[in-house]
Each structure stands twice: as C-alpha cells, then as structure tokens.
Short mmCIF file of C-alpha atoms and ligand atoms in Angstrom, two decimals:
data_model
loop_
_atom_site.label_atom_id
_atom_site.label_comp_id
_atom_site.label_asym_id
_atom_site.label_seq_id
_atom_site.Cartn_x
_atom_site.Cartn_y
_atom_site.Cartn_z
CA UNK A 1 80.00 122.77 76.60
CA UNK A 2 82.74 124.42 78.53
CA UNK A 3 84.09 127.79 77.53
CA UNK A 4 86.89 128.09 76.05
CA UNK A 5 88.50 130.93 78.50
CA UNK A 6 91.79 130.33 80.31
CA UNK A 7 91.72 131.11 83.92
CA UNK A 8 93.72 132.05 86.79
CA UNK A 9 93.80 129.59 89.78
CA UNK A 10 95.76 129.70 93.26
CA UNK A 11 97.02 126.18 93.28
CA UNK A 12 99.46 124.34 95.75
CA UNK A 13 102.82 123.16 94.34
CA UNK A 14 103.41 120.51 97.07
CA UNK A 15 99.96 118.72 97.00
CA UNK A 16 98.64 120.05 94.05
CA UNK A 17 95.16 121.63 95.89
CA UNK A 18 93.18 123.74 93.77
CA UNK A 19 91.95 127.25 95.74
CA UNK A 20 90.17 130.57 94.78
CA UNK A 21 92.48 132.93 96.18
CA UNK A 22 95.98 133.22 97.99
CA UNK A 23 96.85 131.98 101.28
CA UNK A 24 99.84 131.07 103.15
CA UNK A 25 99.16 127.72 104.23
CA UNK A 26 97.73 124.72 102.67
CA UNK A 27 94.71 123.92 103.80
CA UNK A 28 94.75 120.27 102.57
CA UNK A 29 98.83 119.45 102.86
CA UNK A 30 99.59 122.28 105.75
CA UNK A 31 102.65 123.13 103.68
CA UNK A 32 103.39 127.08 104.26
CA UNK A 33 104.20 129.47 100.96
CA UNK A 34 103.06 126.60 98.77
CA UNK A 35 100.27 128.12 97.04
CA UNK A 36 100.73 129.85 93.54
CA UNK A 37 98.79 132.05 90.99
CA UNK A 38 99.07 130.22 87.81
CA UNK A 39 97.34 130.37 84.27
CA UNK A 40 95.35 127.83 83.47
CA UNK A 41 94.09 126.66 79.99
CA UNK A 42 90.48 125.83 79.01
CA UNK A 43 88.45 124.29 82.00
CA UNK A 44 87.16 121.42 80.79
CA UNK A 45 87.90 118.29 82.66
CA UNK A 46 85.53 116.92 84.62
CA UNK A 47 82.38 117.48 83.63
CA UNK A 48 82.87 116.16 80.69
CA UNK A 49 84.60 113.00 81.46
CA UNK A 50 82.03 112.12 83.89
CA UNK A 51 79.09 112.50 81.82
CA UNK A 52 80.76 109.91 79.57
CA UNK A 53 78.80 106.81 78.32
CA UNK A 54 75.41 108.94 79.05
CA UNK A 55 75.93 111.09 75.92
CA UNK A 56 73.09 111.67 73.86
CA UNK A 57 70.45 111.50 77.15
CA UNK A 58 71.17 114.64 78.56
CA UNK A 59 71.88 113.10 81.89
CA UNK A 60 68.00 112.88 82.89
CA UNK A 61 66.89 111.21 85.98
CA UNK A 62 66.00 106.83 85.16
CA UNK A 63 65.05 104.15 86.80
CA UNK A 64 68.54 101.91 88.02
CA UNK A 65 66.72 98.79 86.93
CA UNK A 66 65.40 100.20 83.04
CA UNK A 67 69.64 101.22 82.92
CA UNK A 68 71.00 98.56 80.34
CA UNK A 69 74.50 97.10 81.14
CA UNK A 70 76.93 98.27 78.75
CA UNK A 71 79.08 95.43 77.12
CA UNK A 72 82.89 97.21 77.49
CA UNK A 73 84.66 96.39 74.57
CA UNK A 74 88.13 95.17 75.50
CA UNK A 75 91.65 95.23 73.24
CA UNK A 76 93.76 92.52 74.09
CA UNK A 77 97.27 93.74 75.01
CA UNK A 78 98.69 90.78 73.64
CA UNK A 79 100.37 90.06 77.40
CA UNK A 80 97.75 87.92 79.35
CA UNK A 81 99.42 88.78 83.10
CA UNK A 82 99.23 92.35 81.61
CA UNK A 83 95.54 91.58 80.58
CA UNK A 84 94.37 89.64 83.11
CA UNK A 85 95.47 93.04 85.71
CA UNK A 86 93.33 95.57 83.67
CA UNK A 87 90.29 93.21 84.10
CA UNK A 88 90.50 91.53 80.39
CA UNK A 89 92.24 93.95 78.32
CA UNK A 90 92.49 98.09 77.09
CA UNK A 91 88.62 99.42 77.26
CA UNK A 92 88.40 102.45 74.33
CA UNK A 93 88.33 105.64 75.54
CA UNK A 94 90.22 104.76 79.02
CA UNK A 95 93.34 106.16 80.46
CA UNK A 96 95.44 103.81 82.11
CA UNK A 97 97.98 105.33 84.32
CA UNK A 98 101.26 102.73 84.83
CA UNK A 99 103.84 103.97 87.63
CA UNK A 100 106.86 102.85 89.13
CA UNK A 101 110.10 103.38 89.88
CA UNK A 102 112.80 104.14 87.39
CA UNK A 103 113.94 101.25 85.92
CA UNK A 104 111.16 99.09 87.00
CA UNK A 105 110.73 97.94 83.18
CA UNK A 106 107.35 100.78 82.34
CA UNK A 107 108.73 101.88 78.74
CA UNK A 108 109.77 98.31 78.04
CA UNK A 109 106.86 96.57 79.02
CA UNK A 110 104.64 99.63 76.73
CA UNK A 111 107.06 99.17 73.61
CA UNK A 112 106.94 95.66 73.95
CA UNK A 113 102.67 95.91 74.15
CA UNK A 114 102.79 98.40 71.76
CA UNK A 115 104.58 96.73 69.70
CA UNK A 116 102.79 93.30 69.27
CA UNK A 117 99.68 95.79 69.12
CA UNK A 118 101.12 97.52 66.26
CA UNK A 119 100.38 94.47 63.58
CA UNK A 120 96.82 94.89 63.86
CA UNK A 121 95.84 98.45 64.77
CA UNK A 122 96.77 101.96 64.68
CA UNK A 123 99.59 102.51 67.78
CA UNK A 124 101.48 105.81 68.60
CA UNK A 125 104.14 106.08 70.96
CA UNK A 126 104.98 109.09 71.89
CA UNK A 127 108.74 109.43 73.68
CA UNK A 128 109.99 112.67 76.03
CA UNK A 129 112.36 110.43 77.96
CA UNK A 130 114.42 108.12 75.50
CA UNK A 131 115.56 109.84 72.13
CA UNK A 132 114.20 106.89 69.31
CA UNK A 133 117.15 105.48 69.26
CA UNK A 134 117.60 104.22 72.29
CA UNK A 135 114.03 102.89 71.94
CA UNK A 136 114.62 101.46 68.42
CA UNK A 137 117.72 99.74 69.68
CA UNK A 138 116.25 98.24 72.39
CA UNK A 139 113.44 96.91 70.34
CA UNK A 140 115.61 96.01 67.60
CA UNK A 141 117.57 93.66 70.36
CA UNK A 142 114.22 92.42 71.53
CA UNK A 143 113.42 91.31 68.39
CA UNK A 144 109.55 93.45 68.24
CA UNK A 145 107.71 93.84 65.19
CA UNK A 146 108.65 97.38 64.54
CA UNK A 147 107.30 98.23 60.92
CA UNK A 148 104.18 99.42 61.96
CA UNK A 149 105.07 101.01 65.52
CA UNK A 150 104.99 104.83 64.73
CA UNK A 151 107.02 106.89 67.39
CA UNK A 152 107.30 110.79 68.05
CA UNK A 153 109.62 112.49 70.29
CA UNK A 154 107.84 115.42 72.09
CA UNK A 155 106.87 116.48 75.00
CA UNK A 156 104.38 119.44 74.59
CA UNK A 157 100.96 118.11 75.27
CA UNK A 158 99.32 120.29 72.76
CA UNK A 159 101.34 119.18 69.45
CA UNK A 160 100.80 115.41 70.45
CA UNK A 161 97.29 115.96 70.63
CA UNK A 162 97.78 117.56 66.92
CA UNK A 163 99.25 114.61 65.78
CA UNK A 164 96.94 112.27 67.58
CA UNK A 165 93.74 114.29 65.87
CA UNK A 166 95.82 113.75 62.11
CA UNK A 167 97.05 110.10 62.94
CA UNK A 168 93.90 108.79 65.08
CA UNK A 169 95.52 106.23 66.78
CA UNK A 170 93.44 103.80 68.89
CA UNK A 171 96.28 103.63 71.22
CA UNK A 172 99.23 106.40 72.97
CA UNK A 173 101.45 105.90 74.80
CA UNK A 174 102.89 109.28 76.79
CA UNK A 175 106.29 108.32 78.44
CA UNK A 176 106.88 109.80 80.88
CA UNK A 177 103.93 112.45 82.37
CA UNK A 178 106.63 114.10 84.41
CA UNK A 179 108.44 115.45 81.33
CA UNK A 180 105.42 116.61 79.45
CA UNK A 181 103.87 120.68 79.18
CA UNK A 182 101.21 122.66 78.03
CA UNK A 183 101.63 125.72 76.49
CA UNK A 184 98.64 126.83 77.89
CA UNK A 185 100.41 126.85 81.35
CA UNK A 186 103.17 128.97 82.88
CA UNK A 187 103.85 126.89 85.74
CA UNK A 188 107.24 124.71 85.53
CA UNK A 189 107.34 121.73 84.11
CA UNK A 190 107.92 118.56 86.41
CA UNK A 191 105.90 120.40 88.73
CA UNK A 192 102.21 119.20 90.39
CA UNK A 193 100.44 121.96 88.45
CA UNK A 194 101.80 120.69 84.72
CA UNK A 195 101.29 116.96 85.40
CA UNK A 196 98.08 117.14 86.45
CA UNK A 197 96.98 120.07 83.64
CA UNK A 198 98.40 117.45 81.26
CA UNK A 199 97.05 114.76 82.13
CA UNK A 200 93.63 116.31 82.15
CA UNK A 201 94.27 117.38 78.42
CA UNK A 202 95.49 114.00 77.72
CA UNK A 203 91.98 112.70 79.60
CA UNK A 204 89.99 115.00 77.82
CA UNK A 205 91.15 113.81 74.11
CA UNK A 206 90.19 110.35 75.31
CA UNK A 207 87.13 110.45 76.36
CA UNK A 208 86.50 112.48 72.99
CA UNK A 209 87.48 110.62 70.42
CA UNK A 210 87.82 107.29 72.32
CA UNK A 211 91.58 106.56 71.99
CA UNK A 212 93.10 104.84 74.90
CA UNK A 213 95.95 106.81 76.70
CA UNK A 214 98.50 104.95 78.82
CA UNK A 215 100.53 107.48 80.85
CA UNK A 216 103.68 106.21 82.42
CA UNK A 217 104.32 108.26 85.43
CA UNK A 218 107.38 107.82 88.03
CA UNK A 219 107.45 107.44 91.54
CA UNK A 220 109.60 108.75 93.76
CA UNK A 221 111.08 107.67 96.78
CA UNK A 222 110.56 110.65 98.93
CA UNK A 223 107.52 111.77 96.95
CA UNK A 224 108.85 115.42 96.61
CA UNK A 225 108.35 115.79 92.58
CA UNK A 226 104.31 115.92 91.29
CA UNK A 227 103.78 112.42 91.53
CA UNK A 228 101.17 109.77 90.36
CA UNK A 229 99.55 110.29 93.58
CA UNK A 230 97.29 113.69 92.16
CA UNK A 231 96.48 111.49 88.89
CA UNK A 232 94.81 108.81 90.66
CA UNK A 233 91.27 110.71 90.90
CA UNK A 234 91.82 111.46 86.98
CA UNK A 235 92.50 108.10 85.32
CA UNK A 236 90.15 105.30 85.00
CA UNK A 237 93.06 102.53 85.47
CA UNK A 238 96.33 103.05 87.76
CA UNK A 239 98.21 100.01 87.43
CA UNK A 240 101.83 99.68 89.51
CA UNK A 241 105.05 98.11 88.18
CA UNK A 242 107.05 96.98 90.88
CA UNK A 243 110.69 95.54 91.07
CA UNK A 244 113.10 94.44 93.76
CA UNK A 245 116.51 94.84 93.78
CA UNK A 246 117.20 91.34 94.94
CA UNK A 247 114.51 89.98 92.35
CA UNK A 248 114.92 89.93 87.99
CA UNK A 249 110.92 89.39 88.61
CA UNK A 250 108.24 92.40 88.24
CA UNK A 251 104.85 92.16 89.66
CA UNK A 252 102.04 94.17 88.17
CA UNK A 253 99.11 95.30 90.17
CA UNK A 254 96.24 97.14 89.71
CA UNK A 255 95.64 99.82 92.68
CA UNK A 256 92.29 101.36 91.12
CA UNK A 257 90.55 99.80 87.83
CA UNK A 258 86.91 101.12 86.70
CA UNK A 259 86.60 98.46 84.66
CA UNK A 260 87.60 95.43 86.72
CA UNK A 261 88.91 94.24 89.58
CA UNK A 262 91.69 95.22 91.73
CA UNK A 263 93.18 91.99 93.07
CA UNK A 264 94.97 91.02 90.53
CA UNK A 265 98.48 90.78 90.03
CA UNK A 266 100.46 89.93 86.63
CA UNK A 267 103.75 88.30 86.75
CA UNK A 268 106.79 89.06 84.72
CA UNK A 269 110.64 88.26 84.74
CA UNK A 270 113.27 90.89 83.14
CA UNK A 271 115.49 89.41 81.22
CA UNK A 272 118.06 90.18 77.91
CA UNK A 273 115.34 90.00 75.74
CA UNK A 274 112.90 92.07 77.61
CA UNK A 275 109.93 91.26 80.04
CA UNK A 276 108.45 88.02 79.78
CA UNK A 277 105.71 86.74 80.92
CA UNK A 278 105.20 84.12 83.94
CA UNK A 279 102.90 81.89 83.48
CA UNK A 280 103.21 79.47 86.00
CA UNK A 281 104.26 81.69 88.89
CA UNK A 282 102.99 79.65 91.71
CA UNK A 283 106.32 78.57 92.61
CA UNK A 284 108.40 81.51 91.75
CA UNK A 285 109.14 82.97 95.22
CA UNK A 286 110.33 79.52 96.47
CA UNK A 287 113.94 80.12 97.08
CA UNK A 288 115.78 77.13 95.81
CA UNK A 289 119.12 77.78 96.18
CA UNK A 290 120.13 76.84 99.44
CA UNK A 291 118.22 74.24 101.61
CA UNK A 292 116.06 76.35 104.13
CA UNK A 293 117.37 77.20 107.37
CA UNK A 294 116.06 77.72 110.73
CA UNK A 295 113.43 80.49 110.39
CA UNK A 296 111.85 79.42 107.32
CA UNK A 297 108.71 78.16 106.21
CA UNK A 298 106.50 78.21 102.96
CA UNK A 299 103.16 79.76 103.03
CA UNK A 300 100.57 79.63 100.72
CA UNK A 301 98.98 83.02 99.90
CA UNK A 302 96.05 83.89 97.42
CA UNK A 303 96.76 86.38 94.87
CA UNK A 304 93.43 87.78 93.16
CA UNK A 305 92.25 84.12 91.48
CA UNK A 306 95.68 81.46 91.72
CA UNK A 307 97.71 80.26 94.64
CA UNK A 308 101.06 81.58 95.29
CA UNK A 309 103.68 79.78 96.99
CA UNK A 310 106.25 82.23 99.20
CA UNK A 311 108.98 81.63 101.34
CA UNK A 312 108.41 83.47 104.58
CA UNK A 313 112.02 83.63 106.63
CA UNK A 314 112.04 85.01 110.04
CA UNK A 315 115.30 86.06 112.50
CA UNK A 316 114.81 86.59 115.89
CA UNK A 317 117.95 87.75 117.46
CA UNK A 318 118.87 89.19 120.88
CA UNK A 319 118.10 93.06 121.47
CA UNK A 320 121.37 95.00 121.70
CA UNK A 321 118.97 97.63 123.09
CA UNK A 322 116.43 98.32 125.10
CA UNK A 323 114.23 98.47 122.62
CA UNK A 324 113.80 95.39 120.44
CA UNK A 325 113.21 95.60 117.06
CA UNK A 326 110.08 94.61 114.79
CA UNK A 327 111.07 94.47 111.29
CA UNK A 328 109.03 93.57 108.05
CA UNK A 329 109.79 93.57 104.31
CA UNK A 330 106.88 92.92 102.44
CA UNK A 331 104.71 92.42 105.31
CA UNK A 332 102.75 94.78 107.71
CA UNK A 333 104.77 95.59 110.91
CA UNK A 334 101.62 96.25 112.62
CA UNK A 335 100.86 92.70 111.81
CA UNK A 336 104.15 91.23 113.17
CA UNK A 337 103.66 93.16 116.46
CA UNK A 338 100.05 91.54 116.48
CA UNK A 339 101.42 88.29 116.67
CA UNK A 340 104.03 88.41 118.94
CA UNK A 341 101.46 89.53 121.21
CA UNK A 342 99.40 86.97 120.48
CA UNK A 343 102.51 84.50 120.46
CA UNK A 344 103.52 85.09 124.30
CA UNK A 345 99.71 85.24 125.56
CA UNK A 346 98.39 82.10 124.07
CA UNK A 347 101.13 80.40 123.35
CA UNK A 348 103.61 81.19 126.26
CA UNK A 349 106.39 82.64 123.93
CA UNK A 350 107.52 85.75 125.32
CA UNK A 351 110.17 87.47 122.53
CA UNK A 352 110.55 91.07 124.24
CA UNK A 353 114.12 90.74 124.59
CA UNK A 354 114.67 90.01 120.87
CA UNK A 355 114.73 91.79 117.50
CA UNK A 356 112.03 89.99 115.31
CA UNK A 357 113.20 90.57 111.50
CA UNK A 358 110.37 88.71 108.32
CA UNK A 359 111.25 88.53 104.85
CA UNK A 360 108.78 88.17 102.13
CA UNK A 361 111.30 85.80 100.10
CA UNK A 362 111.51 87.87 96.12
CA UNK A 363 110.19 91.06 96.96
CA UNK A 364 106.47 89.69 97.53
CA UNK A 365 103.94 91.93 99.07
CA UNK A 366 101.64 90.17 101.36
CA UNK A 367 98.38 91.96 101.90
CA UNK A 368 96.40 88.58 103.06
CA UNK A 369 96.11 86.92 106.62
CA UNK A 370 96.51 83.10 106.22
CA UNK A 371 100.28 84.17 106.41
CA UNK A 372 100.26 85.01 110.19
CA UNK A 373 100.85 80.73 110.84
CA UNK A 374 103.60 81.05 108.60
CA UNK A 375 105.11 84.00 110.35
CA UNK A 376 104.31 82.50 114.14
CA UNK A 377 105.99 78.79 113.28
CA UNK A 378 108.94 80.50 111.88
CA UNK A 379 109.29 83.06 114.41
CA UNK A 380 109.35 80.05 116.69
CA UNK A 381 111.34 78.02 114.48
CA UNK A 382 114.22 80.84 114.08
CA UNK A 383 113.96 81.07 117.89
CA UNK A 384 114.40 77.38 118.53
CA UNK A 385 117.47 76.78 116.38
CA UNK A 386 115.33 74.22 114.99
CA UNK A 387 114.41 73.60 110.80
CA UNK A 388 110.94 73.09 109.76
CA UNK A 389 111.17 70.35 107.57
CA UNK A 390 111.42 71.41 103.47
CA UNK A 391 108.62 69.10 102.73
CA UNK A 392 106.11 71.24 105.15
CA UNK A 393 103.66 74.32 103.76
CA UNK A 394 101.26 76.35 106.29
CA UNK A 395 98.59 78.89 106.11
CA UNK A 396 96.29 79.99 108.57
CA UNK A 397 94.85 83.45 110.05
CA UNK A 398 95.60 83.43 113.81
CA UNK A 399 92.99 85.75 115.68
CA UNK A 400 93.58 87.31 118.94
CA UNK A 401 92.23 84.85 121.36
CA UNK A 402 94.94 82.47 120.08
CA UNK A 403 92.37 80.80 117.55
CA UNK A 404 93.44 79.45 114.01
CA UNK A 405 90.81 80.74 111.18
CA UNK A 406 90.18 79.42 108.09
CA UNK A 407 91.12 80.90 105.50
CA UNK A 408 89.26 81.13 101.62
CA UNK A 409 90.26 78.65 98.70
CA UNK A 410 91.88 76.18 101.11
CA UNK A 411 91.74 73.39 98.95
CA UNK A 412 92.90 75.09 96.15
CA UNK A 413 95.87 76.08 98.10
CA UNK A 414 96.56 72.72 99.58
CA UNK A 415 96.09 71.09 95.58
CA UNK A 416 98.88 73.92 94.51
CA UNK A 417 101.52 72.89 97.04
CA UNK A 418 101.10 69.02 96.68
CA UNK A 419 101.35 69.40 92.99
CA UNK A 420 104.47 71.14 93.92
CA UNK A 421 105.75 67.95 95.75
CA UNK A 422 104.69 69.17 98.83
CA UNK A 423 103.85 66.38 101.74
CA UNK A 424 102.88 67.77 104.64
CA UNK A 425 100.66 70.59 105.27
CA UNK A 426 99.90 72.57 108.51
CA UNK A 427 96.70 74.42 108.29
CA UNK A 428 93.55 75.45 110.00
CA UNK A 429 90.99 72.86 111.34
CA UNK A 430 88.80 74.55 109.28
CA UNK A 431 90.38 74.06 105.77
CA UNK A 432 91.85 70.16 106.65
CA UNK A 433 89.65 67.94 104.35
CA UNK A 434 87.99 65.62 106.18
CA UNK A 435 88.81 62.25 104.34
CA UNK A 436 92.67 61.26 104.59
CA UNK A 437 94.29 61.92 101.58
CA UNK A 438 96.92 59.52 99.65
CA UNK A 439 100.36 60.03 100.08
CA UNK A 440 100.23 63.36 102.17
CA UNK A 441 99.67 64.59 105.82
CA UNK A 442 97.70 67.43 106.61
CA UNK A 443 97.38 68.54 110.14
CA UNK A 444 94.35 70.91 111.59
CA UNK A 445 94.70 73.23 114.19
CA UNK A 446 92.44 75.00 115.98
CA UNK A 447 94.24 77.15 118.30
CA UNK A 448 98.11 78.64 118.25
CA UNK A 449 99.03 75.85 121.28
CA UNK A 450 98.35 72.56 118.75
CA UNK A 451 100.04 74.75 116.14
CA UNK A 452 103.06 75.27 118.00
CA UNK A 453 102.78 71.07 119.07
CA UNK A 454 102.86 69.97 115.54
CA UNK A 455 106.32 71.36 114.72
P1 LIG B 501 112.88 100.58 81.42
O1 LIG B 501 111.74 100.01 80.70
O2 LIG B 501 113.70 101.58 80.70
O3 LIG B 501 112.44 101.17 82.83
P2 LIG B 501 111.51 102.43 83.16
O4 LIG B 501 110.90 102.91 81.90
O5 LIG B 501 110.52 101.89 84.13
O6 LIG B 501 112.38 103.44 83.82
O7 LIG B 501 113.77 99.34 81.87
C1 LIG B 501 114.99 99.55 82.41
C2 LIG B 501 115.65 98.33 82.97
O8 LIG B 501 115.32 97.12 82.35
C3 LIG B 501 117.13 98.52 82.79
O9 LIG B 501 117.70 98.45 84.07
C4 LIG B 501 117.56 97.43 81.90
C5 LIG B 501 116.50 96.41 82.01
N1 LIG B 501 116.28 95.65 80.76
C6 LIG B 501 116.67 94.33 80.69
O10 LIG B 501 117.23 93.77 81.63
N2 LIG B 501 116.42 93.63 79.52
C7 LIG B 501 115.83 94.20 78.46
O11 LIG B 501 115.62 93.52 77.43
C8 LIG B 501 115.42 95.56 78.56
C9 LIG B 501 114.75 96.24 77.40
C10 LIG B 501 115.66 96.25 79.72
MG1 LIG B 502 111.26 104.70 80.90
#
C-alpha cells in the first residue's frame, strides 16, 4: 500500500516531466526555466492501477496459457456510434478520457449519455464549466430524461471524490479536467502539474471502487495550456470528438482503447435538439448540392468495419511562385507529394509548375491508401478541365513503380456504392470481380497508365 506522505517533486510546466531535482532545461521538451518545485499529494498512482484485475494473487509469476480470459463487463451508453467506438460499451472501473475542441459537442454528447443512463443506474455529473442552469436548460430543450440525472457544480477534486464515496455512482462525469484542483497541490490550476495530479486522483478512485470516470478534456490549438496529451499514458480509453467548421457532422474516434479496438469511428450530426446519431453514414460526405465539377471524384474508404463514401476534390492551379504549392485538408501532404511523383514518372504528368490543393469533402480524415486513385484521377481531372462522370466511384492504392494495389473489403466497397446508385466503378485489377455484373461497369487496372486511359 502506498504511504500516505505528500512529496516534493521538480516537475516541468510545459511538458509536464517529472524530475528529482532542479535544472534549467528540460530534458524531455528542451524548454529552458520550465521546471518547478511543487507539493505533491499522496503517491499513489501507478502501482496501483496497474496491478488491477490481479488483486487477490499477489502478482506471482503464471503460466500465460493457465491465465483465464476475463469476460469485461460492458454498460451500454445507450448511443451505439458512441458504443460501437469504446469497443461495445463503458467497462467498470475504466476512465475514458473524451477531448476536443471547444464547442465540438463533449458536454452535450455526456449529458445526453448520461442522461438516457440515468433511468437505470446511478449517474453523477459533475459541472466546473457550465453553472446547472445552462446545463438544465439545454437538456430541458433536448427533451432528456432529467429526474434521475444528479448534477454538482465543483471543481475541487477532493470534495467530488467525497461525494462520489457518499453517492457511489457507477458513472462521473468531470467536465472539464482543465478547470479542476486538488487541494493537495500548490501548483496553478489549468496548469500541466494540476491536470495530470487530478486526473491521477480521479484514476485512482476508479480503479478502487470500480466507478467509471469520463473526463472531458480540451484541446488547444497551439497546445500551450496542460493538454490531453500528458493524460493519454493515464486513462484506459481516449476517445476524440471532432467537428468542422464547414460540417453540422461530428466524428468520434478512438485514439487509444484497452478494451477494444481503435479503428473505429462513430458518427453524429449536431442539430437543435442535440447530437444525433448517424446511422447510415455511408453516404454522408457525398456533397449533393451542386453537380461535381472538374476535380472531383468519389472514393470509397474503409472506416474500422463499414464503407464510407467521400468526395475527394482536387485544384491544380498555376504557381504564382517559384515554389508550387502541395496542399491537403484531411489528407497527408506527404502522401500528395508521393503521388505527384509517381504521377509524372509513370504516368507522364509532370505538375511542377502548379499548386496541387485536395479536399476531404465534410471534414473527413483519411488515414487509408485506396484513396491515392481517387486523388491521381482528380488531380488529372482538375488539370484537364475535364468532369469525371457523377455516376463513377474509385479506390485503389497506387505504389511507387506506378502499380495499382488492391485494396481490403473490395467487394464490400463496390456493394456500398452500387447500392448507392452508383454505375461505374474504377478500381484495382485486383478487387474487379471476375464475372460481369448486371447493370454496372467495373473497370481493373493494374498500373497508373490504364488508370489514367479509362477516364
Ligand atoms: P458543447 O457540448 O457545449 O461543446 P463542448 O462541451 O465540446 O465545448 O456544444 C456546443 C455547441 O453545440 C454549441 O456551438 C451549440 C451546439 N449545440 C447545438 O447546435 N444543438 C444543441 O442541441 C446543443 C445542446 C448544442
Ligand atoms: Mg463543454
């Protein structure tokens, strides 16, 4: 058991580096007169949340294959997309860390969870951001079940975890991480030293008396405040909220889950009566508005277990400069700069006098390769002047000898975009079915040159 003692530790306000004495400089973030002597409370932390789920064996050395697999219980959130991105549900005793930026829709999507949770279990949600009434009225106008959702307004660490040991809920809610202190601490609050102290306390009380802790945490844009990046190692779950400006639609991600996977993404739209779910999203990031120009083409990517149709728009435009331009939103710029490459080797395109610009249409992230055909053919297309027909999907991984790969789930892909009305598909030898199917054209390439033929 750890002692109960509170300590003195030299720790870094920029990066949040833990050291036993003074220095000037940072050893892990090089920042200069970062490092501070601050009072710590009880040391605790790790050991004990890492010797979780072994209790009672006194950690001694097994056999991997005599280890029994432990069934993880799972509490529904009542959201599937927000389910189906923890890996099935809340696991007891886990603390799920939810970022993003302000406004993204974290305290709405938590009520809302909350909330629904509320009419069958024990729920506390505990508020240092919004006073109650802002939270009531927003729940009030989203219509939640509210009788049974208890709320505090606090933001000392220590008295929540009072009331948590007299109300034993099975679920908290701490919004926001950024605004919360510990007595125990004299370092300012906000800062790298208090977030992280906090959240340890908060991790602690978990893994005790298995209550699940959600901690909302913000990002920001230049990274400058004690961010979610020095609570990654501590929670079991981060999960990321993420809007765009041009978009009413949040995605949901997991970026590290202990208890499931981490390719899955849950899809949500914001609108007046809070975030709903999407449960057909496949089509979602088609842009329907205005018939597609030069420049843009529809890929199929594969997002953790479902196809996902996305508009992919390229504009290539002539340099003003010497130096052209390589621009991506919601796709690698490495990537882009790959291709081109690729593009005037093997297929005789040469774009160094132009600024290359790709959209990701509604704020879509692509982490995946069968988009580079997408990219390539609209490049081309934006370059041509010429439209790729509206009735015409592609996907495809284009390696650097010019070569078209296959890419997983083909079929699957090909079955989402004809049930989306879909007739023609470009795609890599590899994935084209062999028998000709009814109604639709599919043409397989093998290398970038046949590509570039069939537009
Ligand atoms: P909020 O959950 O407060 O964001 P965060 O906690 O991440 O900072 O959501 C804020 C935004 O959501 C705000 O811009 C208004 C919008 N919103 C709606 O459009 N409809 C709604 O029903 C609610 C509750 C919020
Ligand atoms: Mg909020």
């Amino acid at each position: 058991m750890a002692t109960q003692k509170s300590r003195i530790a030299y720790v870094c306000e920029e990066c949040g580096a833990d050291y036993s004495k003074w220095s000037g400089q940072c050893l892990q973030c090089s920042a200069w007169n970062s490092i501070r002597e601050i009072r710590l409370g009880p040391k605790s932390t790790n050991s004990e949340s890492r010797t979780r789920g072994f209790a009672g064996t006194e950690n001694a050395v097994q056999y991997l294959s005599a280890v029994g697999a432990e069934e993880i219980i799972r509490i529904r959130s009542g959201m599937q997309e927000f389910d189906r991105v923890l890996g099935g549900g809340f696991v007891p005793g886990s603390v799920v860390l939810l970022s993003g930026d302000p406004g993204a829709g974290k305290s709405t999507i938590l009520v809302q969870t909350l909330g629904y949770l509320s009419e069958q279990r024990e729920v506390l949600y505990v508020s240092g951001e919004e006073s109650l009434q802002q939270i009531a009225g927003r729940a009030r106008r989203i219509n939640l079940p509210m009788d049974r959702l208890k709320m505090l307004g606090e933001t000392s660490v220590d008295r929540i975890l009072a009331v948590c040991e007299q109300e034993k809920p099975e679920i908290v809610v701490i919004d926001s991480i950024q605004v919360m202190c510990s007595d125990s601490l004299d370092a300012v609050p906000g800062g790298v030293v208090q977030v992280r102290e906090c959240a340890a306390l908060l991790t602690q009380a978990a893994k005790r008396s298995g209550m699940i802790v959600l901690i909302v945490g913000h990002v920001t844009k230049d990274q400058t405040i004690a961010g979610p990046m020095t609570l990654s190692h501590i929670v079991d779950t981060q999960i990321m909220l993420s809007s765009t400006e041009d978009s009413r639609y949040r995605v949901l991600r997991a970026t590290k889950n202990r208890f499931g996977a981490v390719n899955e993404i849950g899809l949500f739209a914001m609108t007046s009566d809070g975030l709903r779910e999407v449960h057909n999203p496949s089509a979602m990031f088609l842009s329907r508005l205005a018939p597609s120009g030069p420049g843009s083409v529809v890929n199929v990517l594969w997002e953790g277990t479902r196809p996902l149709l996305v508009e992919i728009q390229a504009l290539v435009v002539q340099s003003q400069h010497g130096n052209p331009r390589r621009l991506g939103v919601g796709i690698d710029q490495n990537r882009i700069a790959m291709l081109l490459a690729v593009l005037s080797r093997h297929g005789g395109v040469l774009v160094s006098d132009h600024d290359v610009f790709i959209n990701c249409v509604g704020g879509v992230r692509v982490t995946e390769t069968s988009t580079d055909l997408a990219v390539v053919l609209g490049i081309l297309s934006s370059l041509r002047n010429t439209v790729i027909p509206p009735d015409v999907f592609v996907f495809g991984e284009i390696g650097l000898s010019g070569e078209i790969r296959p890419v997983a789930n083909g079929e699957a892909r090909m079955n989402e975009a004809f049930k989306h009305g879909f007739k023609r598909a470009i795609v890599p030898k590899g994935n084209a079915p062999r028998k000709k199917l009814d109604g639709v054209e599919v043409v397989g390439v093998a290398q970038l040159s046949e590509a570039i033929d069939s537009i």
